[in-house]
Structure formats: C-alpha cells, structure tokens
Short mmCIF file of C-alpha atoms in Angstrom, two decimals:
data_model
loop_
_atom_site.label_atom_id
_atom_site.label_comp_id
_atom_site.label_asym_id
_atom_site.label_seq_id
_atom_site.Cartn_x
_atom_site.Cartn_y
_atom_site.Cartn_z
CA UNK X 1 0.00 0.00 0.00
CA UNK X 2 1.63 3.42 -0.96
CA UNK X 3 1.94 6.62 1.33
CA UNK X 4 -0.77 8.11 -0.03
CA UNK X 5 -3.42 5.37 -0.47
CA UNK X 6 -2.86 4.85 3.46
CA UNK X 7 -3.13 8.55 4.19
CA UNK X 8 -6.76 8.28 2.19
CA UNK X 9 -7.57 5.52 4.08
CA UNK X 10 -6.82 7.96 7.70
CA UNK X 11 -8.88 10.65 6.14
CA UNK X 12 -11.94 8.66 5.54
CA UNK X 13 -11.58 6.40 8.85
CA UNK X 14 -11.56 10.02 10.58
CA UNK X 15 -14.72 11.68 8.60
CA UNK X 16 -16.49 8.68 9.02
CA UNK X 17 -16.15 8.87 13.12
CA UNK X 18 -16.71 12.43 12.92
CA UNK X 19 -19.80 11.80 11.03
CA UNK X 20 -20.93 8.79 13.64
CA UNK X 21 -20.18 11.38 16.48
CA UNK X 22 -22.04 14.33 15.21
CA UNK X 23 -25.29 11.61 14.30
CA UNK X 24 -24.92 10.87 17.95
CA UNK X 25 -24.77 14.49 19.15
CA UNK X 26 -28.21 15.40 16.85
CA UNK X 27 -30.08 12.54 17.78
CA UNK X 28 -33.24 13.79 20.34
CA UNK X 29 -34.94 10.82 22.14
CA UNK X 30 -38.47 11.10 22.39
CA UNK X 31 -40.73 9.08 24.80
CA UNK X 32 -43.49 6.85 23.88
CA UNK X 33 -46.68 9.30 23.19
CA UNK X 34 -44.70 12.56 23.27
CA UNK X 35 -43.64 12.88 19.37
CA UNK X 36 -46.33 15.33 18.73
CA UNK X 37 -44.48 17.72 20.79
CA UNK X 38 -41.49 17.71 18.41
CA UNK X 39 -42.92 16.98 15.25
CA UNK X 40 -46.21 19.18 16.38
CA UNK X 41 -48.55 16.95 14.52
CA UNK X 42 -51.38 15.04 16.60
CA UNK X 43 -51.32 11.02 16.99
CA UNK X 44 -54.41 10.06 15.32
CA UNK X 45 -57.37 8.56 17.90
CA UNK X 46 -60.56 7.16 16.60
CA UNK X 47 -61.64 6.61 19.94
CA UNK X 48 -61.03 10.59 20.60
CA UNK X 49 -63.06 11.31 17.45
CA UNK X 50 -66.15 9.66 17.94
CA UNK X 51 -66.39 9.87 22.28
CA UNK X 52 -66.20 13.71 21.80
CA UNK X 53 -68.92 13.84 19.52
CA UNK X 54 -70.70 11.14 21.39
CA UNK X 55 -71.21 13.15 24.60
CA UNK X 56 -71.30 16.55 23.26
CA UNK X 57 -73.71 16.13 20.24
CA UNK X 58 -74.81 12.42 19.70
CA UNK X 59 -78.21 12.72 21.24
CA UNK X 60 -79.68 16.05 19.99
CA UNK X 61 -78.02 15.86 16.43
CA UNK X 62 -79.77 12.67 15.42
CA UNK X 63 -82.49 13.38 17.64
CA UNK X 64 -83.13 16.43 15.71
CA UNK X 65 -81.92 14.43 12.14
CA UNK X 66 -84.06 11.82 11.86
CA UNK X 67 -87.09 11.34 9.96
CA UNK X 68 -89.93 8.81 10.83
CA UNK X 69 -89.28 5.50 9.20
CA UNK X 70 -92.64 5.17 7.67
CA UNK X 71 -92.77 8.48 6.10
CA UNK X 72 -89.68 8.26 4.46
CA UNK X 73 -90.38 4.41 2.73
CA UNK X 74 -94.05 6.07 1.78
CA UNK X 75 -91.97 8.98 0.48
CA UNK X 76 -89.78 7.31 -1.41
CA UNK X 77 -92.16 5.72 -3.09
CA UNK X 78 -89.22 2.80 -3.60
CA UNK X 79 -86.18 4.84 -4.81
CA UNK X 80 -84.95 6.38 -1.32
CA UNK X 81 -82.24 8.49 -3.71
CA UNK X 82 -84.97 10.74 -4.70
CA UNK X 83 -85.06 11.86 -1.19
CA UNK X 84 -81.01 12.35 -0.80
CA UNK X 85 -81.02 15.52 -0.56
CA UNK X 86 -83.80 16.72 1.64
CA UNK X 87 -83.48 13.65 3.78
CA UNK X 88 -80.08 11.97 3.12
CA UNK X 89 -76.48 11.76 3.96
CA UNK X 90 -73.43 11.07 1.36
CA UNK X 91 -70.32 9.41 3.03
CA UNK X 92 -68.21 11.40 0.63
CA UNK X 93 -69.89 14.13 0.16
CA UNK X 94 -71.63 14.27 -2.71
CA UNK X 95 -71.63 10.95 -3.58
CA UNK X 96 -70.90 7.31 -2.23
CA UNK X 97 -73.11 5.43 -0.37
CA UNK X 98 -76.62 7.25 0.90
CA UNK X 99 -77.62 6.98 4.23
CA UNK X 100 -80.84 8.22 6.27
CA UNK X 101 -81.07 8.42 10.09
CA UNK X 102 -84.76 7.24 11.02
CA UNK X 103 -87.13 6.84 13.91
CA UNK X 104 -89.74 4.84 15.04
CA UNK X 105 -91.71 2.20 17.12
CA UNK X 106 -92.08 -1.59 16.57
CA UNK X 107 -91.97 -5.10 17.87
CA UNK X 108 -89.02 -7.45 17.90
CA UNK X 109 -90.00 -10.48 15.94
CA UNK X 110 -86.75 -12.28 16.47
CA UNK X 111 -83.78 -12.21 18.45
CA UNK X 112 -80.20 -13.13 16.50
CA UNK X 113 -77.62 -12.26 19.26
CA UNK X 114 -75.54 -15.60 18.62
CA UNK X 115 -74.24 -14.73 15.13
CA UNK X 116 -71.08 -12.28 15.31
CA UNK X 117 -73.29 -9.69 12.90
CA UNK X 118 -76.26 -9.99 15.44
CA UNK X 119 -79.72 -8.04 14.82
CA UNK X 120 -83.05 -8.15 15.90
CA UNK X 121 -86.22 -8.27 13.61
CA UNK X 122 -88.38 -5.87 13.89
CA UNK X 123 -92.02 -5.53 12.97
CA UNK X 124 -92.09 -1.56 12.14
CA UNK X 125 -95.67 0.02 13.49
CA UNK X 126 -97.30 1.14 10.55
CA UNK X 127 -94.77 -0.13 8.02
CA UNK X 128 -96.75 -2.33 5.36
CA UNK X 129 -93.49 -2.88 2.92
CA UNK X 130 -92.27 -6.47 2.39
CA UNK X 131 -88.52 -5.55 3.30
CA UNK X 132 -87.00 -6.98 6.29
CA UNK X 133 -85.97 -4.61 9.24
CA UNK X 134 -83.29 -5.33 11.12
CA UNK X 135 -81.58 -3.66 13.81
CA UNK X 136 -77.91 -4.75 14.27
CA UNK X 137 -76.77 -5.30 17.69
CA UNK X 138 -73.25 -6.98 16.85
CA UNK X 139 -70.81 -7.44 18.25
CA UNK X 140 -69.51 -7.07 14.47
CA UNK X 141 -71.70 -4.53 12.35
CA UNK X 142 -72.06 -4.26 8.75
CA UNK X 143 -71.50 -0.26 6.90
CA UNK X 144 -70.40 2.54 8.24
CA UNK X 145 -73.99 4.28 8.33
CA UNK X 146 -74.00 6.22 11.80
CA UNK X 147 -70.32 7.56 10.65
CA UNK X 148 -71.65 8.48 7.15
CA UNK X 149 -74.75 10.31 8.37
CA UNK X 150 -72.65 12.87 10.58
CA UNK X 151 -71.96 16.01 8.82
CA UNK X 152 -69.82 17.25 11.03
CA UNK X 153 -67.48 14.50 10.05
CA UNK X 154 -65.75 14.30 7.14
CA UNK X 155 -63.51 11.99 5.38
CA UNK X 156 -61.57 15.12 4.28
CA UNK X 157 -60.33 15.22 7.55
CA UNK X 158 -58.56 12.12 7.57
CA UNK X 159 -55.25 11.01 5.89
CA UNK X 160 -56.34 7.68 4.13
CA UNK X 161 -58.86 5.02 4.18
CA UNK X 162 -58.10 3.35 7.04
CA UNK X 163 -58.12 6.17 9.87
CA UNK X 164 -61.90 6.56 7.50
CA UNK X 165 -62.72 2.78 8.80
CA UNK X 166 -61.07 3.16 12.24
CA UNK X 167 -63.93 6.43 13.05
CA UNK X 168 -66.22 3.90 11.92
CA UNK X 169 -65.33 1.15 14.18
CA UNK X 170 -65.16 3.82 17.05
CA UNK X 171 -68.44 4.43 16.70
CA UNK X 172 -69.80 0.84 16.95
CA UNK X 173 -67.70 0.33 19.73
CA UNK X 174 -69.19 2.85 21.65
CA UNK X 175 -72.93 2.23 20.52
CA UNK X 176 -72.54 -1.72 21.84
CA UNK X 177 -71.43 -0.35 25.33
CA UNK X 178 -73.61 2.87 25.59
CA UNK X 179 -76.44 1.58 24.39
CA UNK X 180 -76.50 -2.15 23.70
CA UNK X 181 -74.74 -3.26 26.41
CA UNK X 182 -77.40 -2.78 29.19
CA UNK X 183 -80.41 -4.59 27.66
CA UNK X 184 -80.58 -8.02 28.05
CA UNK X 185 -81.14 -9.16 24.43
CA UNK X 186 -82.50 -12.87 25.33
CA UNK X 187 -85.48 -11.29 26.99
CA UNK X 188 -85.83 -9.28 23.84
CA UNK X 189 -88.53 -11.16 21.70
CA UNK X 190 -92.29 -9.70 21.53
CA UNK X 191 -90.83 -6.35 23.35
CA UNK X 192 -91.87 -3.31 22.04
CA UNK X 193 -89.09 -0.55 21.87
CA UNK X 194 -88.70 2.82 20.14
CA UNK X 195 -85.64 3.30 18.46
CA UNK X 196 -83.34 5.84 16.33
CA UNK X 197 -81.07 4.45 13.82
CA UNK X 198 -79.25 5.05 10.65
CA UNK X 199 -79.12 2.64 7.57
CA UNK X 200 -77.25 2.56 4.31
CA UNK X 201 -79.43 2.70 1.05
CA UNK X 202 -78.78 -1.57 -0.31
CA UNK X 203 -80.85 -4.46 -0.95
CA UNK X 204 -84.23 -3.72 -1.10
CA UNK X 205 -84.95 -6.91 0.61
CA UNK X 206 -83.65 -5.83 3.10
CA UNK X 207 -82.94 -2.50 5.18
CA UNK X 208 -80.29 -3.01 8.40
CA UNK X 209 -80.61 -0.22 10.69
CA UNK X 210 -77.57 0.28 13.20
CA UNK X 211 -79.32 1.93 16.47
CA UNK X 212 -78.00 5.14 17.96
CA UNK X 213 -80.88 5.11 20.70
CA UNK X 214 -83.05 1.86 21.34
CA UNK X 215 -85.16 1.79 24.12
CA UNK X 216 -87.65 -1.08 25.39
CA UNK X 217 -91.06 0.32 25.91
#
C-alpha cells in the first residue's frame, strides 16, 4: 500500500467517526406518546373522534336528524335516492353510499344475538313494505352508516382510508357499550321498543338499521 493510499484511508476512517459522532450528538430521544411535541402533529385517535362527539352532540343531532321510518319508505315511493337531498347523507360528500337516520316504534320479531353480525327483527308500526328490518346489535356490524350520516365528520379530515374505517369502528364500539350493552337481548322477543337508527341505502330486501338510541317500551 503506498503513502498516499494509506493517508486516504486515515482521512476517511476520521470523517467517518466524525460523522458517527455528530449523528450521535443530533439525535433527540423522544418518549413513547410525546412525538407530537417535536414533530407538532397530533397522533391520530378514533376513539377521541367519535367519544367527543358522542357526549357533546350524539343525542340532539340525530335526535333532531331523523325522519320517521314510515314516512320516508311512503316517500320514497321505492327509490330512497330521490329523497337524498332533503333527507339523506353522502359518506363522501356528494356521492358514495346514501344513508338516512330514522325513527320509530315496533316489535321485535326475532332475536339473532348468537351470530357475530347480530340483529333483531323488527315488525315496524305502521310499516306495510315487504322488506325486512333489522336492527344490528353486533358485536360485528355491517356499513359505516352512523359515521356516514354525521356532517360534522368528514372523510376530508382524515389522511387515508383506514383512519376513514377506524372512526367507523369507534363508533360501533361505543354504541354496543352505551347503548346495547345494558339490555338483556335474550329477553328481547315480543318487546316493544322505540328506536333511532341510521341505515345505508342496499338491498331492497332488506334494510339493516344500526341503532344510535333503542329503548324497550
């Protein structure tokens, strides 16, 4: 090895521990939960998202939302988008899936809280339509209805698809323990109970209403 090959050699050994060193000397250790205060940008929480709006505006917002079950089938006249926009709710926006939040009275017909998508079937008061109604009491729930009939919520306000689905899930989480939760579902048969849902425009077959209030008359 010649003189200056070896002197290199020094020169690069010695930038490359001065480069290691200075790493070292930058490097800021952040505790668990705390990067927000050096990056300044908020962890994301689901949870957060939909308990805030659960006990600050839950209750009077689809209280003062939702339309009477009845009226609205009679209404539609079988084509519920006709009524999007004077009764309906877009999950993006302007288009996507439609969703309505509805009211009403009924009977339970049957009780289905063994399957993981559980409901109960309801006989509707005044409802004459051949669909089936269903009220989902999970513990797994189909859609994302109650999330897509909030206004105040928007999937602008969320990175990607998944935080989307995580607000969601949030939201069913707190509906089985806030309201699901305390009624015994096997004494549930031939009960009468008012309720206020929302439910996602699909089969007509079929219309599966996820409860935001359900209450056993």
């Amino acid at each position: 090895m010649s003189l200056f090959s070896s002197k290199r050699n020094i020169i690069i050994a010695a930038l490359a521990a001065l480069f290691v060193i200075y790493s070292f000397a930058t490097v800021t250790v952040v505790k668990e939960g705390e990067e927000a205060k050096l990056t300044g940008e908020v962890a994301f929480d689901p949870t957060s998202v939909a308990t805030n709006f659960w006990q600050q505006d839950a209750e009077s917002y689809f209280s003062a939302g939702a339309t009477d079950f009845v009226t609205l089938v009679n209404e539609s006249n079988g084509d519920f988008t006709s009524l999007a926009s004077k009764y309906g709710h877009y999950s993006m926006g302007d288009s996507g899936e439609l969703s309505f939040i509805v009211k009403g009275t009924g009977t339970v017909d049957t009780v289905k809280n063994k399957l993981r998508a559980g409901y109960l079937a309801l006989k509707v008061d005044g409802y004459t339509g051949n669909a089936q109604i269903r009220l989902q009491i999970g513990p797994v729930f189909k859609g994302s209805a109650v999330r897509d009939t909030i206004s105040k919520i928007s999937y602008r306000d969320y990175k990607n698809q998944i935080e989307w689905a995580q607000v969601s899930v949030a939201f069913h989480d707190l509906i089985s323990k806030e309201i699901l939760a305390p009624i015994d579902m096997n004494s549930m048969q031939g009960k009468k109970v008012e309720f206020i849902g929302c439910f996602t425009v699909g089969r007509p077959s079929q219309i599966l209403i996820t409860p935001v209030s359900l209450k056993v008359l």
